[in-house]
């Protein structure tokens, strides 16, 4: 064949490949692209020449299939199975399946010491041959070990002399989907629910379920609450349970249990009883029977998540009972089956004279120690409601006798939905590493959560996901990093968000320094940037009332007013939550309490959260409070522009589809950042009466204009 024709054929072949492989983000961080470092490629190929992996259970089969996918993709190797140890053999399994090899490798004791989900990855010389052993205490542990091993190659790590011993530090690592039974998702911005209730349970072998489960398992997520906390009682009816069992079957090979939200009034709504009171023996009996029914349909059902007496939801207080009475009724029904109750502590009275920040603590702290042993009380990370920045919830460190599960939000309800690139790993890390001082210095939220594993043998972290039917799962591609970071931090809450971001970039984009550096910079600055152009200096809850996107600090109606959150007047702004104000600081242990209470020691990022200050208050920077506010809003917009600049550095170094997707959203983000900045400053200026310095880019429109902007996005939630 002449060279020209050959060349043309090759060109056609490559463009067809490119077309087929148009990047849409569907593969998440499990892309397994060919290793482009030749030295490493040879090394990896040498070490994975043979596979000894007897897979006699669905979880081991899932692990083996993943291994095959990874090796084929990254190393272009097929599974070359062997029953005899040869040089370059990868041996994987548990003490039940690969006992002699573990013994020979002197690993039996170490494996026995693992927790149920732990694993070991070790290089060994066996019969003079070089081998790598991946061994879990259980099948699930092995599955996690395989994902870790693949990650080593995805991030191009050296595979020499491996000895990795991993146990998760938190035992319940759970996603709390806010998916409604009609397919919509409350506060979800990436399409519709993944659960196709109409086709379930028959069509459970949908690849989308499998890929979802693979992604979760790859970061160690082991539980999924299927439906919204604003629950519908009918999700507990038999026909819906049968549908849910289809999802349970799809997720089981990946070590994931399903949970459901339980509407407290279910005994009335679907049980035909006159009451849902925990004092009523018939009600208690109803829950017991219901739970038995659930386990007959889903044998490994995880348990219930409950939102009670919060934002209009029914609960035990409707019957003069406490949260503990309500939670224990469900816990007693679940206990014989090993099920768990997650009882949310997100409660507040809609009364204007009560500081919302203090109500969760006030309701739950007195109940410490009154909950059954299979109950988690679940506060959000901060005491208000998933704001771009909040101090940690004061219940952390204040309920030593009740295991607390921390709930974070992965979906960006108050952080720009999917239009804004905001890496939340840093937000999660900030709260996890906050020192509560509950047991002296070093009692970080992370340590408090892990501590329950020692005291109560259970520990939990929950996240409200950002996942939907969009082809790339999360709408904004970088939303994937937040799902990833959540899982990694739930596994090990002391992991550094920077390391997690680095890992994610390598797996998602490239191992090239020139790609990693600018993207890492963008990710690490992005959350602070968002805070700067939306709610700096401790401001919060000034977003649009309905959609929670875009500014609306002027919202003021009899039901809800933003003025409760900023309390702006001509003289001052902020809320006095010190000892002389609402006293919220008193809910924190010393010295945190004193630190927040003191105007000079209070971290600047929480200033207006805890203190009410005059516009001319002199800030440590030398600027007045007004000028400091202006400074932050402008800085935020400048930083979005910097993020755009940084993104241009990867042009041509990554695929053009994902490049364009992000570039376009960053432009959108810039527009919205300007909207936030201009609208908020013009609004606050009405009170401060002070100018926006002339040398700065002046607001594009009048305050009136911003107030008239309609909000086109529907809020797809409901409360009843
Ligand atoms: C708020 C959301 C609302 C949720 C509620 C909750 O706006 O949609 O139902 O939290 O967590 O942030 O229960």
XYZ file of C-alpha atoms and ligand atoms in Angstrom:
733
model
C 0.000 0.000 0.000
C 1.441 3.349 -0.825
C 2.314 5.621 2.063
C -0.178 8.278 1.134
C -3.115 5.885 1.299
C -1.818 4.430 4.526
C -1.559 7.896 5.973
C -5.101 8.752 4.893
C -6.432 5.536 6.375
C -4.681 6.225 9.641
C -5.977 9.780 9.723
C -9.516 8.506 9.104
C -9.070 5.912 11.828
C -7.830 8.445 14.368
C -10.531 10.961 13.637
C -13.132 8.194 13.974
C -11.603 7.297 17.328
C -11.712 10.911 18.420
C -15.296 11.146 17.338
C -16.206 8.006 19.201
C -14.382 9.217 22.249
C -15.812 12.715 22.330
C -15.380 13.666 25.939
C -18.608 14.285 27.767
C -17.493 13.626 31.312
C -19.594 10.481 31.709
C -16.644 8.359 32.806
C -16.009 10.605 35.815
C -12.637 9.872 37.414
C -12.736 6.228 36.320
C -11.444 6.912 32.817
C -8.544 4.441 32.726
C -6.879 6.125 29.761
C -3.639 4.566 28.447
C -0.663 5.365 30.661
C 1.302 7.932 28.681
C 4.557 7.590 30.600
C 6.460 4.823 28.792
C 8.725 3.956 31.680
C 5.783 3.564 34.048
C 3.747 1.735 31.445
C 6.403 -0.957 31.140
C 6.770 -1.182 34.859
C 3.015 -1.532 35.366
C 2.752 -4.103 32.602
C 5.506 -6.141 34.224
C 3.746 -6.128 37.560
C 0.336 -7.086 36.205
C 1.332 -9.807 33.798
C -0.701 -12.483 35.554
C -3.771 -12.353 37.744
C -4.625 -14.785 40.485
C -8.059 -13.719 41.626
C -10.650 -16.372 42.435
C -13.892 -14.392 42.438
C -16.670 -16.442 43.925
C -19.055 -13.683 45.058
C -20.798 -10.759 43.356
C -18.547 -8.254 45.148
C -15.369 -10.069 44.178
C -16.671 -10.380 40.647
C -17.346 -6.640 40.570
C -13.809 -6.046 41.817
C -12.330 -8.337 39.204
C -14.352 -6.754 36.439
C -13.109 -3.325 37.527
C -9.552 -4.568 37.564
C -9.982 -5.883 34.069
C -11.439 -2.602 32.897
C -8.560 -0.686 34.459
C -5.791 -2.914 33.145
C -7.264 -3.022 29.691
C -7.680 0.718 29.581
C -4.444 1.882 31.163
C -2.059 -0.900 30.221
C -3.790 -2.422 27.231
C -3.537 -5.772 28.995
C -6.112 -8.526 29.112
C -6.555 -10.469 32.327
C -4.027 -13.233 32.027
C -5.238 -15.603 34.690
C -2.918 -18.011 36.425
C -3.311 -20.579 39.163
C 0.375 -20.673 39.914
C 2.466 -17.817 41.209
C 4.689 -16.446 38.477
C 6.812 -13.361 38.249
C 4.528 -10.339 37.900
C 1.401 -11.857 39.425
C -1.268 -9.790 41.035
C -2.989 -11.835 43.721
C -6.309 -10.536 45.030
C -8.978 -11.743 47.420
C -9.703 -12.431 51.073
C -8.432 -14.887 53.644
C -11.178 -17.190 52.467
C -10.143 -17.098 48.839
C -6.359 -16.630 48.840
C -5.374 -17.896 52.305
C -2.208 -19.830 51.337
C -0.736 -16.828 49.565
C -1.496 -14.511 52.449
C 0.169 -16.996 54.783
C 3.204 -17.336 52.592
C 3.444 -13.559 52.412
C 3.172 -13.346 56.217
C 0.116 -11.138 55.891
C -2.480 -13.242 57.714
C -2.195 -11.402 61.017
C -2.301 -7.979 59.401
C -5.397 -8.960 57.436
C -7.074 -10.294 60.546
C -6.479 -6.956 62.214
C -8.277 -5.029 59.490
C -11.780 -3.730 59.997
C -14.511 -5.219 57.844
C -13.927 -2.743 55.051
C -10.150 -2.521 55.276
C -7.509 -3.895 52.926
C -3.811 -4.359 52.387
C -1.819 -3.814 49.221
C 1.648 -5.304 49.518
C 4.594 -6.166 47.297
C 6.128 -9.521 48.148
C 8.685 -11.987 46.925
C 7.098 -15.398 46.764
C 8.789 -18.506 45.470
C 11.443 -16.064 44.216
C 8.808 -14.310 42.125
C 7.728 -10.680 42.482
C 4.032 -10.433 43.313
C 1.562 -7.862 44.578
C -1.167 -8.941 46.962
C -4.409 -7.023 47.415
C -6.287 -8.549 50.310
C -9.374 -7.446 52.158
C -10.810 -8.776 55.356
C -14.073 -9.116 53.422
C -15.090 -9.141 49.774
C -15.981 -5.471 50.074
C -12.550 -4.685 51.502
C -11.003 -6.351 48.459
C -13.185 -4.263 46.164
C -11.973 -1.084 47.878
C -8.403 -2.371 47.621
C -8.758 -2.863 43.873
C -10.015 0.698 43.434
C -7.073 1.975 45.472
C -4.640 -0.046 43.415
C -6.093 1.269 40.162
C -5.901 4.794 41.563
C -2.161 4.321 42.139
C -1.745 3.683 38.435
C -4.218 6.355 37.377
C -2.188 8.905 39.320
C 1.066 7.380 38.065
C 2.548 6.301 41.385
C 5.477 3.992 41.775
C 4.431 0.398 42.461
C 7.711 -0.733 44.050
C 7.806 -1.957 47.633
C 4.179 -1.323 48.310
C 2.790 -1.695 51.769
C -0.535 0.045 52.171
C -2.863 -0.755 55.023
C -6.172 1.081 54.945
C -9.223 1.068 57.153
C -11.990 3.603 56.770
C -12.059 5.999 59.710
C -15.816 6.443 59.490
C -18.123 3.453 59.181
C -21.260 4.956 57.603
C -20.424 7.014 54.496
C -23.756 7.873 53.056
C -25.298 9.914 50.264
C -28.651 11.500 51.151
C -30.423 11.942 47.834
C -33.154 14.546 47.842
C -34.870 12.761 44.964
C -38.633 12.917 44.739
C -40.742 9.998 43.611
C -41.879 11.993 40.566
C -38.318 12.128 39.263
C -37.494 15.697 40.251
C -34.716 16.473 42.696
C -35.052 19.038 45.429
C -32.136 21.459 45.051
C -30.740 19.286 42.275
C -29.361 21.072 39.227
C -27.990 18.262 37.082
C -31.157 16.971 35.494
C -33.621 14.480 36.872
C -33.317 11.680 39.334
C -31.297 8.679 38.238
C -33.927 6.355 39.682
C -36.326 5.379 36.957
C -39.175 4.341 39.220
C -41.418 3.511 36.329
C -39.067 0.829 35.036
C -38.099 -0.506 38.445
C -37.713 -3.152 39.684
C -37.711 -5.053 36.370
C -35.106 -2.904 34.687
C -32.488 -2.883 37.380
C -29.573 -3.919 35.230
C -29.246 -0.449 33.818
C -25.624 0.563 33.223
C -26.333 3.933 34.730
C -27.034 2.302 38.124
C -23.928 0.220 37.821
C -21.712 3.160 36.885
C -23.177 5.190 39.721
C -22.412 2.367 42.135
C -18.889 1.948 40.739
C -18.191 5.639 41.236
C -19.449 5.495 44.809
C -17.521 2.361 45.645
C -14.355 3.836 44.169
C -14.408 6.467 46.924
C -15.814 4.225 49.612
C -19.419 5.430 49.805
C -21.348 2.533 51.331
C -24.894 3.819 51.780
C -27.472 5.661 49.736
C -30.688 7.218 51.000
C -32.859 7.029 47.914
C -35.451 9.708 48.549
C -36.001 13.250 49.770
C -35.974 14.225 53.445
C -39.197 16.063 52.665
C -40.610 12.607 52.408
C -43.670 11.071 50.880
C -45.240 8.397 53.042
C -45.992 6.282 50.005
C -42.311 5.461 49.541
C -42.907 2.959 52.357
C -45.803 1.221 50.576
C -45.126 -2.278 49.348
C -45.027 -1.420 45.644
C -42.429 1.291 46.199
C -40.383 -0.959 48.444
C -40.311 -3.539 45.691
C -39.068 -0.862 43.304
C -36.411 0.192 45.818
C -35.293 -3.433 46.074
C -34.294 -3.235 42.392
C -31.847 -0.470 43.236
C -30.627 -2.380 46.281
C -29.874 -5.338 43.993
C -28.045 -3.115 41.526
C -25.889 -1.534 44.223
C -25.192 -4.593 46.390
C -22.201 -5.890 44.376
C -20.571 -2.539 45.070
C -21.037 -2.720 48.827
C -23.793 -0.130 48.962
C -26.878 -0.441 51.124
C -30.038 1.492 50.474
C -31.905 3.550 53.037
C -35.219 5.375 52.853
C -36.552 8.510 54.430
C -39.459 7.871 56.751
C -42.286 10.339 57.008
C -43.315 10.480 60.620
C -47.001 10.589 59.790
C -46.810 7.406 57.679
C -48.856 5.294 60.155
C -51.700 7.736 59.569
C -51.168 8.384 55.887
C -50.648 4.850 54.647
C -51.361 2.759 57.754
C -54.920 3.881 58.353
C -54.245 4.732 62.013
C -55.717 7.770 63.703
C -52.440 8.981 65.119
C -48.683 8.746 64.596
C -47.928 9.280 68.263
C -45.007 7.330 69.717
C -47.144 6.906 72.839
C -49.642 4.781 70.949
C -48.873 1.033 71.051
C -50.591 0.517 67.702
C -48.289 3.048 66.086
C -45.225 1.328 67.528
C -46.530 -1.996 66.303
C -47.162 -0.521 62.854
C -43.532 0.558 62.528
C -42.338 -2.871 63.674
C -44.470 -4.607 61.064
C -43.417 -2.126 58.400
C -39.771 -2.709 59.160
C -40.259 -6.491 59.030
C -41.894 -6.075 55.653
C -39.025 -3.920 54.409
C -36.438 -6.504 55.419
C -38.435 -9.260 53.771
C -38.092 -7.283 50.531
C -34.626 -5.734 51.031
C -32.690 -8.061 53.341
C -29.754 -5.685 53.796
C -31.819 -2.508 54.137
C -29.767 0.224 55.845
C -32.415 2.087 57.812
C -34.273 5.402 57.932
C -33.333 9.041 57.574
C -35.861 11.331 59.237
C -36.616 15.024 59.045
C -39.099 15.668 61.811
C -40.610 18.839 63.232
C -38.645 20.916 60.818
C -39.924 23.203 58.096
C -43.453 21.901 58.448
C -42.655 18.189 58.551
C -44.587 16.107 61.086
C -42.752 14.734 64.093
C -42.985 13.506 67.667
C -43.376 17.025 69.029
C -46.830 17.083 67.441
C -47.756 14.598 70.181
C -45.885 16.153 73.075
C -42.972 13.754 72.630
C -39.301 14.531 72.136
C -37.018 13.870 69.193
C -35.546 10.999 71.219
C -38.990 9.419 71.710
C -39.603 9.567 67.985
C -36.187 8.307 66.950
C -36.223 5.469 69.487
C -39.563 4.179 68.263
C -38.059 3.668 64.797
C -34.756 2.459 66.220
C -36.469 -0.278 68.219
C -38.180 -1.534 65.096
C -34.887 -1.548 63.141
C -32.579 -2.889 65.806
C -33.310 -6.632 65.393
C -32.236 -6.309 61.758
C -29.158 -4.178 62.350
C -30.800 -1.075 60.850
C -29.904 2.500 61.710
C -31.846 5.732 62.228
C -30.358 9.016 61.054
C -32.400 11.635 62.892
C -31.753 15.100 61.567
C -30.984 17.991 63.904
C -31.791 20.585 61.259
C -34.651 22.246 63.109
C -35.556 25.851 63.654
C -38.589 27.802 64.651
C -39.924 30.202 62.112
C -40.307 32.846 64.794
C -38.568 36.109 64.304
C -37.595 36.687 67.906
C -35.675 33.407 68.116
C -32.119 33.408 66.752
C -32.213 30.533 64.281
C -28.553 29.776 64.930
C -29.154 28.587 68.482
C -32.226 26.402 68.060
C -30.665 23.116 66.902
C -28.354 23.023 69.896
C -31.096 24.043 72.292
C -33.402 21.277 71.131
C -30.867 18.475 70.969
C -28.219 19.101 73.604
C -30.615 18.296 76.492
C -31.392 14.948 74.843
C -27.784 13.771 74.846
C -27.654 10.134 75.939
C -31.372 9.513 75.480
C -31.168 7.927 72.054
C -31.055 4.210 71.288
C -27.660 2.857 70.328
C -28.619 2.529 66.661
C -29.500 6.225 66.273
C -27.337 8.958 64.816
C -28.355 12.547 65.410
C -27.445 14.385 62.228
C -26.712 18.131 62.307
C -25.637 20.015 59.226
C -22.041 21.212 59.182
C -23.048 24.655 60.416
C -25.886 25.954 62.573
C -27.850 27.746 59.836
C -28.255 25.948 56.556
C -25.460 25.061 54.139
C -24.281 28.623 53.667
C -21.096 29.357 51.679
C -19.381 29.783 55.033
C -20.559 29.010 58.528
C -18.753 28.306 61.757
C -19.033 24.627 62.740
C -22.260 23.457 64.383
C -21.952 23.773 68.166
C -23.492 20.327 68.661
C -20.156 18.861 67.537
C -18.314 18.342 70.774
C -21.442 18.791 72.878
C -23.114 15.395 72.576
C -20.533 12.899 73.833
C -23.200 10.311 74.595
C -24.971 10.349 71.258
C -23.231 9.513 67.987
C -23.494 12.450 65.631
C -23.409 12.143 61.876
C -22.357 15.278 60.028
C -24.409 16.295 56.989
C -22.761 18.375 54.288
C -24.217 19.534 51.024
C -22.502 18.464 47.840
C -25.175 19.950 45.623
C -24.446 23.668 45.343
C -27.787 24.972 46.566
C -26.249 28.118 47.983
C -22.989 28.008 46.076
C -23.984 28.927 42.562
C -25.838 25.777 41.519
C -24.060 24.336 38.508
C -23.053 27.650 36.946
C -20.228 28.220 39.377
C -17.015 26.309 39.725
C -16.657 25.865 43.465
C -14.487 23.077 44.840
C -16.041 22.090 48.135
C -13.187 19.942 49.425
C -11.807 23.034 51.136
C -15.174 23.807 52.754
C -15.495 20.239 54.044
C -11.932 20.322 55.331
C -12.481 23.665 57.051
C -15.316 22.287 59.140
C -13.678 18.908 59.768
C -10.511 20.576 61.009
C -12.295 23.148 63.182
C -11.234 22.654 66.753
C -14.190 22.325 69.120
C -11.919 22.113 72.198
C -14.518 19.736 73.651
C -11.768 17.571 75.137
C -8.991 20.140 75.057
C -6.955 21.277 72.098
C -7.103 19.040 69.032
C -10.756 18.010 69.450
C -11.484 18.746 65.844
C -14.880 17.981 64.364
C -13.129 15.192 62.485
C -11.828 13.691 65.734
C -15.227 14.055 67.385
C -16.866 12.126 64.542
C -14.185 9.451 64.551
C -14.390 9.248 68.335
C -17.876 7.743 68.173
C -16.368 4.706 66.494
C -14.470 4.069 69.734
C -17.241 4.978 72.147
C -20.286 3.690 70.258
C -18.847 1.488 67.473
C -20.558 3.565 64.834
C -19.611 6.799 63.078
C -21.061 8.608 60.086
C -20.743 11.361 57.515
C -23.572 12.147 55.104
C -23.690 14.283 51.983
C -26.564 15.607 49.889
C -25.359 14.785 46.378
C -25.237 16.855 43.205
C -25.902 13.895 40.944
C -28.574 13.700 38.262
C -29.388 12.460 34.794
C -27.083 14.944 33.008
C -24.621 13.079 30.832
C -21.713 14.229 33.017
C -23.698 13.440 36.205
C -23.171 16.781 37.956
C -23.940 19.521 35.392
C -20.752 21.493 35.920
C -17.887 19.102 35.343
C -16.109 20.293 38.455
C -19.108 19.186 40.500
C -17.655 15.712 40.041
C -14.726 16.761 42.201
C -17.140 17.538 45.038
C -18.703 14.085 44.866
C -15.200 12.633 44.797
C -13.950 14.785 47.680
C -16.973 13.927 49.789
C -16.293 10.214 49.465
C -12.584 10.512 50.147
C -13.157 12.685 53.218
C -15.899 10.433 54.546
C -13.403 7.575 54.327
C -10.678 9.610 55.994
C -11.805 12.977 57.371
C -8.206 13.977 58.007
C -7.224 13.780 54.362
C -6.088 17.110 52.876
C -8.478 18.684 50.397
C -5.498 19.752 48.304
C -4.255 16.174 47.954
C -7.735 15.030 47.022
C -8.003 17.733 44.369
C -4.613 16.745 42.990
C -5.678 13.126 42.766
C -8.966 14.028 41.095
C -7.264 16.219 38.484
C -4.825 13.462 37.609
C -7.615 10.919 37.236
C -9.988 13.269 35.438
C -7.699 15.316 33.212
C -4.035 14.506 33.120
C -0.894 13.719 35.072
C 0.997 16.538 33.311
C 2.328 19.235 35.636
C 1.222 21.972 33.239
C -2.336 20.752 33.528
C -2.357 19.992 37.224
C -0.882 23.299 38.418
C -3.431 25.760 36.977
C -6.419 23.519 37.693
C -5.302 22.929 41.257
C -4.928 26.654 41.743
C -8.422 27.257 40.402
C -9.919 24.607 42.637
C -8.186 25.729 45.797
C -9.131 29.374 45.389
C -12.667 28.768 44.144
C -14.616 28.510 47.389
C -13.068 31.625 48.942
C -13.699 33.416 45.661
C -17.362 32.476 45.819
C -17.595 33.735 49.398
C -15.946 36.990 48.370
C -18.411 37.920 45.645
C -21.519 36.659 47.467
C -21.368 36.734 51.261
C -18.029 37.891 52.664
C -17.133 38.712 56.269
C -19.681 36.330 57.783
C -22.718 37.493 55.812
C -25.156 34.729 54.971
C -28.602 33.850 53.663
C -28.952 36.858 51.393
C -29.558 34.829 48.250
C -32.805 34.696 46.346
C -35.575 33.479 48.599
C -36.969 30.780 46.318
C -34.153 29.569 44.094
C -31.220 30.233 46.418
C -29.262 31.466 43.444
C -28.372 35.105 42.892
C -28.596 37.992 45.357
C -31.698 39.131 47.172
C -30.616 40.869 50.387
C -33.722 43.053 50.049
C -36.214 40.173 50.343
C -38.701 41.141 53.018
C -42.140 39.651 53.445
C -44.222 38.593 56.437
C -43.133 34.968 56.093
C -39.426 35.446 55.605
C -37.034 38.359 55.519
C -33.367 38.647 54.661
C -33.191 41.457 57.219
C -33.145 38.815 59.962
C -29.839 37.668 58.530
C -27.961 40.931 57.942
C -29.978 43.371 60.078
C -28.655 46.255 58.033
C -29.445 49.813 59.165
C -28.002 53.217 58.412
C -25.588 52.774 61.319
C -24.582 49.150 61.348
C -24.686 45.672 59.899
C -24.341 42.140 61.305
C -25.834 40.254 64.218
C -24.806 40.420 67.816
C -24.510 36.791 68.836
C -22.029 37.500 71.612
C -22.758 37.119 75.315
C -24.512 40.477 75.238
C -26.586 39.486 72.206
C -28.332 36.215 71.373
C -25.630 34.323 73.264
C -24.905 31.891 70.420
C -21.209 32.024 71.322
C -22.027 30.373 74.635
C -22.876 27.166 72.818
C -19.186 26.714 72.002
C -16.557 25.385 74.385
C -13.877 27.657 75.746
C -11.697 29.102 74.253
C -13.727 29.012 71.009
C -16.544 30.781 72.812
C -14.199 33.552 73.950
C -12.614 33.804 70.547
C -15.932 34.243 68.747
C -17.118 36.581 71.496
C -14.161 38.910 71.208
C -14.322 41.510 68.499
C -10.575 41.536 68.105
C -10.038 37.762 68.125
C -13.065 36.684 66.127
C -11.834 35.340 62.775
C -12.646 37.919 60.134
C -14.568 35.372 58.096
C -17.154 35.116 60.881
C -17.157 38.787 61.866
C -20.694 39.808 60.921
C -22.004 36.369 61.884
C -21.181 37.077 65.535
C -20.853 40.859 65.704
C -22.880 43.891 64.828
C -20.642 46.718 63.701
C -20.866 50.312 62.557
C -20.038 51.072 58.945
C -16.944 53.029 59.955
C -15.561 50.284 62.161
C -11.843 50.108 61.531
C -10.723 46.719 60.218
C -7.247 45.231 60.791
C -6.459 46.093 57.155
C -6.881 49.775 58.000
C -10.025 49.974 55.862
C -13.419 50.859 57.244
C -15.987 48.078 57.387
C -17.767 49.517 54.351
C -14.563 49.674 52.338
C -13.626 46.174 53.448
C -16.942 44.899 52.167
C -16.389 46.664 48.860
C -12.864 45.227 48.733
C -14.121 41.647 49.131
C -16.901 41.911 46.562
C -14.485 43.323 43.982
C -11.796 40.827 44.861
C -14.299 38.022 44.236
C -15.028 39.200 40.696
C -11.325 39.718 39.991
C -10.642 36.198 41.162
C -13.217 34.731 38.783
C -11.366 36.529 36.010
C -8.133 35.052 37.288
C -9.752 31.599 37.243
C -10.672 32.160 33.601
C -7.087 33.141 32.810
C -5.747 30.086 34.564
C -8.147 27.880 32.641
C -6.798 29.170 29.323
C -3.451 27.638 30.311
C -4.855 24.147 29.768
C -6.260 24.887 26.333
C -4.857 22.364 23.881
C -3.541 20.243 26.746
C -6.892 18.632 27.463
C -9.725 17.612 25.128
C -11.598 20.487 23.569
C -15.062 19.347 24.693
C -14.365 19.591 28.377
C -12.203 22.646 27.859
C -15.069 24.517 26.205
C -17.652 23.348 28.684
C -15.701 24.759 31.608
C -14.622 27.932 29.778
C -18.214 28.702 28.924
C -19.411 28.165 32.479
C -16.604 30.328 33.837
C -17.840 33.158 31.644
C -21.335 32.609 33.011
C -19.865 32.618 36.509
C -18.175 35.954 35.862
C -21.498 37.484 34.811
C -23.209 36.182 37.917
C -20.349 37.277 40.152
C -20.761 40.819 38.812
C -24.501 40.551 39.410
C -23.911 39.528 43.037
C -21.297 42.231 43.608
C -23.243 45.088 42.079
C -26.597 44.155 43.549
C -25.308 43.591 47.078
C -23.137 46.690 47.191
C -25.857 48.925 45.751
C -28.280 47.541 48.300
C -25.976 47.953 51.298
C -24.949 51.370 50.023
C -28.523 52.560 50.499
C -27.814 52.135 54.205
C -24.126 52.929 54.556
C -24.495 56.015 52.386
C -20.869 55.574 51.356
C -19.422 55.537 47.854
C -17.963 52.772 45.776
C -14.539 54.293 45.079
C -14.335 55.928 41.638
C -11.269 54.005 40.558
C -13.280 50.753 40.657
C -15.410 49.443 37.798
C -18.807 50.979 38.612
C -22.019 48.924 38.900
C -23.500 48.176 35.506
C -27.106 48.788 36.481
C -29.207 50.455 39.128
C -30.410 48.702 42.257
C -33.903 48.902 40.879
C -32.829 47.001 37.817
C -31.353 44.215 39.914
C -34.454 44.053 42.067
C -36.586 43.567 38.983
C -34.584 40.644 37.558
C -36.983 37.731 37.328
C -35.802 34.382 38.540
C -36.422 31.950 35.760
C -35.353 28.818 37.572
C -38.060 26.765 39.157
C -37.585 25.505 42.664
C -38.501 21.873 42.360
C -39.010 21.236 46.015
C -42.053 21.027 48.181
C -42.768 20.694 51.837
C -45.965 18.750 52.082
C -32.784 23.773 52.983
C -33.318 23.549 51.605
C -34.583 22.743 51.584
C -34.346 21.467 52.393
C -33.861 21.817 53.785
C -33.459 20.588 54.583
O -33.548 24.791 51.000
O -34.916 22.490 50.259
O -35.520 20.734 52.474
O -32.717 22.603 53.701
O -32.262 20.339 54.676
O -31.479 24.189 52.824
O -34.302 19.901 55.121
